[in-house]
């Protein structure tokens, strides 16, 4: 079984992006029974999608999981949905700042993650690591990539399942944002490993209450 795992370049003035640090380490350490391909994506609208879809076409992975930093979140958050909009509150790493533009003109409003998101959340929590479902991946580059990859898989009728995971700041980043939560890299790595294993173990998601009232 094969997984394509991606992380991002640092953005918004950060010197590090925990998503790439974690993905690189998971690739180096390996996960039993899995072939792991890692890819570092630029934090740039659409360019990241093109690099990622090329890699999918050349490797034909069973599962694609993209990981990104979400500074301010307190837990490993498994994204449920990607929406067809770019609406950037900051510039990406090439100075682009699209506002209210569709990612794919005429494309569906949204794509659901095709990973067993609830099963993954429960598996990560069972390891003693905070995790939850997120119902928005934002409207910046991470949502752009999640939508782009799911669209690519859909329109080309590929067998890959795919989704997105946001992770918190590392402690060395959060120290510059008093009051913001953080998670140690080793804990993030353990949580992601567990989530990945569960994604392979479950073809269909578990029917568990993980919704939010607000
Ligand atoms: N996080 C950003 C883009 C790159 C990253 O790691 C986001 O959440 O859109």
Short mmCIF file of C-alpha atoms and ligand atoms in Angstrom, two decimals:
data_model
loop_
_atom_site.label_atom_id
_atom_site.label_comp_id
_atom_site.label_asym_id
_atom_site.label_seq_id
_atom_site.Cartn_x
_atom_site.Cartn_y
_atom_site.Cartn_z
CA UNK A 1 0.00 0.00 0.00
CA UNK A 2 1.23 3.45 -0.90
CA UNK A 3 0.70 6.88 0.64
CA UNK A 4 1.59 10.30 -0.70
CA UNK A 5 2.13 12.63 2.22
CA UNK A 6 2.64 16.36 1.78
CA UNK A 7 3.69 19.32 3.97
CA UNK A 8 4.08 23.03 3.20
CA UNK A 9 6.81 25.66 3.10
CA UNK A 10 6.74 28.21 5.94
CA UNK A 11 4.48 31.20 5.25
CA UNK A 12 3.31 34.45 6.82
CA UNK A 13 6.75 35.31 8.21
CA UNK A 14 7.31 31.97 9.99
CA UNK A 15 10.72 30.31 9.69
CA UNK A 16 9.36 26.82 10.01
CA UNK A 17 6.22 24.96 9.02
CA UNK A 18 5.46 22.05 11.36
CA UNK A 19 3.61 20.27 8.55
CA UNK A 20 6.78 19.73 6.53
CA UNK A 21 8.86 18.95 9.64
CA UNK A 22 6.40 16.21 10.63
CA UNK A 23 5.92 14.81 7.12
CA UNK A 24 9.68 14.70 6.47
CA UNK A 25 10.27 12.79 9.70
CA UNK A 26 7.44 10.32 9.03
CA UNK A 27 8.93 9.67 5.61
CA UNK A 28 12.37 9.05 7.13
CA UNK A 29 11.12 6.84 9.94
CA UNK A 30 8.62 4.90 7.83
CA UNK A 31 5.40 3.14 8.83
CA UNK A 32 5.28 -0.64 8.78
CA UNK A 33 3.68 -2.06 5.67
CA UNK A 34 3.50 1.26 3.82
CA UNK A 35 5.43 2.82 1.00
CA UNK A 36 5.61 6.51 1.87
CA UNK A 37 6.22 9.23 -0.72
CA UNK A 38 6.70 12.72 0.70
CA UNK A 39 6.39 16.02 -1.10
CA UNK A 40 7.07 19.56 0.12
CA UNK A 41 4.59 21.99 -1.39
CA UNK A 42 5.03 25.74 -1.89
CA UNK A 43 2.49 27.84 -0.02
CA UNK A 44 1.28 29.23 -3.34
CA UNK A 45 -2.25 29.11 -4.76
CA UNK A 46 -2.69 26.63 -7.63
CA UNK A 47 1.06 25.95 -8.04
CA UNK A 48 0.85 23.56 -5.10
CA UNK A 49 -2.13 21.81 -6.73
CA UNK A 50 -0.22 21.34 -9.99
CA UNK A 51 2.84 19.85 -8.26
CA UNK A 52 0.67 17.55 -6.20
CA UNK A 53 -1.51 16.28 -9.03
CA UNK A 54 1.60 15.53 -11.15
CA UNK A 55 2.95 13.46 -8.27
CA UNK A 56 -0.36 11.62 -7.89
CA UNK A 57 -0.37 10.78 -11.60
CA UNK A 58 3.19 9.46 -11.53
CA UNK A 59 2.85 7.40 -8.29
CA UNK A 60 -0.80 6.36 -8.20
CA UNK A 61 -1.02 6.28 -4.36
CA UNK A 62 -3.81 4.50 -2.49
CA UNK A 63 -4.12 7.44 -0.11
CA UNK A 64 -3.10 11.11 -0.30
CA UNK A 65 -2.89 13.07 2.93
CA UNK A 66 -1.92 16.73 2.86
CA UNK A 67 -0.84 18.32 6.13
CA UNK A 68 -0.79 22.04 6.89
CA UNK A 69 -0.19 24.42 9.77
CA UNK A 70 -3.15 26.03 11.44
CA UNK A 71 -1.70 28.40 14.05
CA UNK A 72 -4.21 28.84 16.85
CA UNK A 73 -5.78 25.40 16.72
CA UNK A 74 -5.19 23.25 19.78
CA UNK A 75 -5.59 19.77 18.32
CA UNK A 76 -4.79 17.67 15.29
CA UNK A 77 -7.74 18.52 13.11
CA UNK A 78 -9.01 16.26 10.38
CA UNK A 79 -10.76 18.30 7.72
CA UNK A 80 -14.20 17.18 6.57
CA UNK A 81 -14.69 19.39 3.51
CA UNK A 82 -13.01 21.65 0.95
CA UNK A 83 -14.95 24.53 -0.62
CA UNK A 84 -14.67 26.06 -4.09
CA UNK A 85 -13.33 29.46 -3.10
CA UNK A 86 -10.05 31.31 -2.75
CA UNK A 87 -10.42 34.20 -0.31
CA UNK A 88 -7.02 35.13 1.09
CA UNK A 89 -6.59 37.39 4.11
CA UNK A 90 -2.80 37.38 3.57
CA UNK A 91 -0.52 37.04 0.55
CA UNK A 92 0.79 33.60 -0.40
CA UNK A 93 4.55 33.07 -0.86
CA UNK A 94 4.45 34.53 -4.39
CA UNK A 95 2.42 37.60 -3.45
CA UNK A 96 -0.96 36.33 -4.67
CA UNK A 97 -4.02 37.35 -2.70
CA UNK A 98 -7.14 36.19 -4.54
CA UNK A 99 -10.44 37.40 -3.11
CA UNK A 100 -13.73 35.58 -3.71
CA UNK A 101 -12.51 33.64 -6.72
CA UNK A 102 -13.65 30.09 -7.44
CA UNK A 103 -10.87 27.48 -7.46
CA UNK A 104 -12.49 25.72 -10.42
CA UNK A 105 -14.98 27.81 -12.40
CA UNK A 106 -18.22 25.86 -12.56
CA UNK A 107 -16.89 23.19 -10.19
CA UNK A 108 -19.01 21.78 -7.36
CA UNK A 109 -19.41 23.99 -4.30
CA UNK A 110 -17.50 21.49 -2.17
CA UNK A 111 -15.82 18.12 -1.97
CA UNK A 112 -15.94 15.85 1.06
CA UNK A 113 -12.74 14.27 2.33
CA UNK A 114 -12.71 10.63 1.25
CA UNK A 115 -10.77 9.55 4.35
CA UNK A 116 -12.44 7.88 7.36
CA UNK A 117 -12.22 11.13 9.31
CA UNK A 118 -14.10 10.07 12.45
CA UNK A 119 -12.25 6.80 12.75
CA UNK A 120 -8.99 8.71 12.43
CA UNK A 121 -9.95 11.20 15.14
CA UNK A 122 -10.87 8.41 17.55
CA UNK A 123 -7.65 6.50 16.80
CA UNK A 124 -5.48 9.54 17.48
CA UNK A 125 -7.33 10.29 20.73
CA UNK A 126 -6.87 6.67 21.83
CA UNK A 127 -3.14 7.39 21.69
CA UNK A 128 -3.73 10.17 24.24
CA UNK A 129 -3.35 12.93 21.66
CA UNK A 130 -5.97 15.70 21.20
CA UNK A 131 -7.76 15.47 17.85
CA UNK A 132 -11.06 16.55 16.29
CA UNK A 133 -13.03 17.01 13.10
CA UNK A 134 -12.82 20.45 11.51
CA UNK A 135 -15.62 21.64 9.26
CA UNK A 136 -13.53 24.27 7.52
CA UNK A 137 -10.04 24.17 6.07
CA UNK A 138 -10.22 27.96 5.66
CA UNK A 139 -10.12 29.78 2.32
CA UNK A 140 -6.35 30.03 1.88
CA UNK A 141 -3.83 27.67 0.25
CA UNK A 142 -4.68 24.58 2.32
CA UNK A 143 -8.33 24.61 1.28
CA UNK A 144 -7.16 25.35 -2.28
CA UNK A 145 -4.96 22.24 -2.27
CA UNK A 146 -7.58 20.03 -0.64
CA UNK A 147 -10.20 21.07 -3.20
CA UNK A 148 -7.72 20.72 -6.07
CA UNK A 149 -6.65 17.21 -5.18
CA UNK A 150 -10.19 15.94 -4.61
CA UNK A 151 -11.30 17.52 -7.89
CA UNK A 152 -8.38 15.90 -9.74
CA UNK A 153 -9.25 12.48 -8.33
CA UNK A 154 -12.95 12.91 -9.14
CA UNK A 155 -12.65 14.14 -12.71
CA UNK A 156 -9.99 11.55 -13.61
CA UNK A 157 -11.83 8.73 -11.85
CA UNK A 158 -8.73 7.77 -9.83
CA UNK A 159 -8.78 5.17 -7.08
CA UNK A 160 -6.89 7.32 -4.51
CA UNK A 161 -8.65 8.41 -1.34
CA UNK A 162 -7.60 11.84 -0.10
CA UNK A 163 -7.97 14.39 2.64
CA UNK A 164 -6.34 17.09 4.71
CA UNK A 165 -5.07 17.42 8.27
CA UNK A 166 -4.32 20.73 9.98
CA UNK A 167 -1.86 20.77 12.90
CA UNK A 168 -1.12 23.36 15.61
CA UNK A 169 1.94 25.60 15.99
CA UNK A 170 5.07 24.07 17.50
CA UNK A 171 5.97 25.45 20.97
CA UNK A 172 8.88 27.45 19.47
CA UNK A 173 6.39 29.24 17.18
CA UNK A 174 3.63 29.73 19.76
CA UNK A 175 6.07 31.45 22.12
CA UNK A 176 5.78 34.46 19.78
CA UNK A 177 1.96 34.47 20.05
CA UNK A 178 1.18 34.58 23.77
CA UNK A 179 -1.96 32.65 24.61
CA UNK A 180 -1.93 30.52 21.45
CA UNK A 181 -1.80 26.75 21.89
CA UNK A 182 0.94 24.51 20.56
CA UNK A 183 1.84 20.84 20.20
CA UNK A 184 5.26 19.22 20.39
CA UNK A 185 6.60 17.84 17.10
CA UNK A 186 7.02 14.33 18.52
CA UNK A 187 3.36 14.32 19.61
CA UNK A 188 2.22 15.59 16.20
CA UNK A 189 4.25 12.86 14.48
CA UNK A 190 2.75 10.12 16.70
CA UNK A 191 -0.76 11.44 16.08
CA UNK A 192 -0.30 11.62 12.31
CA UNK A 193 1.19 8.11 12.21
CA UNK A 194 -1.80 6.76 14.09
CA UNK A 195 -4.24 8.62 11.81
CA UNK A 196 -2.51 7.30 8.70
CA UNK A 197 -2.63 3.71 9.95
CA UNK A 198 -6.33 4.07 10.68
CA UNK A 199 -7.00 5.53 7.23
CA UNK A 200 -5.57 2.35 5.70
CA UNK A 201 -7.36 0.08 8.17
CA UNK A 202 -10.82 1.54 7.51
CA UNK A 203 -12.38 1.50 4.04
CA UNK A 204 -15.55 3.14 5.34
CA UNK A 205 -15.79 5.71 8.12
CA UNK A 206 -17.17 4.91 11.55
CA UNK A 207 -20.63 6.30 12.25
CA UNK A 208 -19.79 8.30 15.38
CA UNK A 209 -21.15 11.58 16.76
CA UNK A 210 -18.37 14.09 16.14
CA UNK A 211 -20.50 16.99 14.92
CA UNK A 212 -20.60 20.49 16.39
CA UNK A 213 -23.59 22.51 17.56
CA UNK A 214 -21.96 25.77 16.42
N1 LIG B 1 -1.23 26.40 6.21
C1 LIG B 1 -1.90 27.32 5.34
C2 LIG B 1 -1.23 27.18 4.00
C3 LIG B 1 0.04 26.44 4.26
C4 LIG B 1 -0.11 25.91 5.62
O1 LIG B 1 0.68 25.15 6.19
C5 LIG B 1 -3.42 27.15 5.32
O2 LIG B 1 -3.98 26.65 6.32
O3 LIG B 1 -4.06 27.50 4.34
#
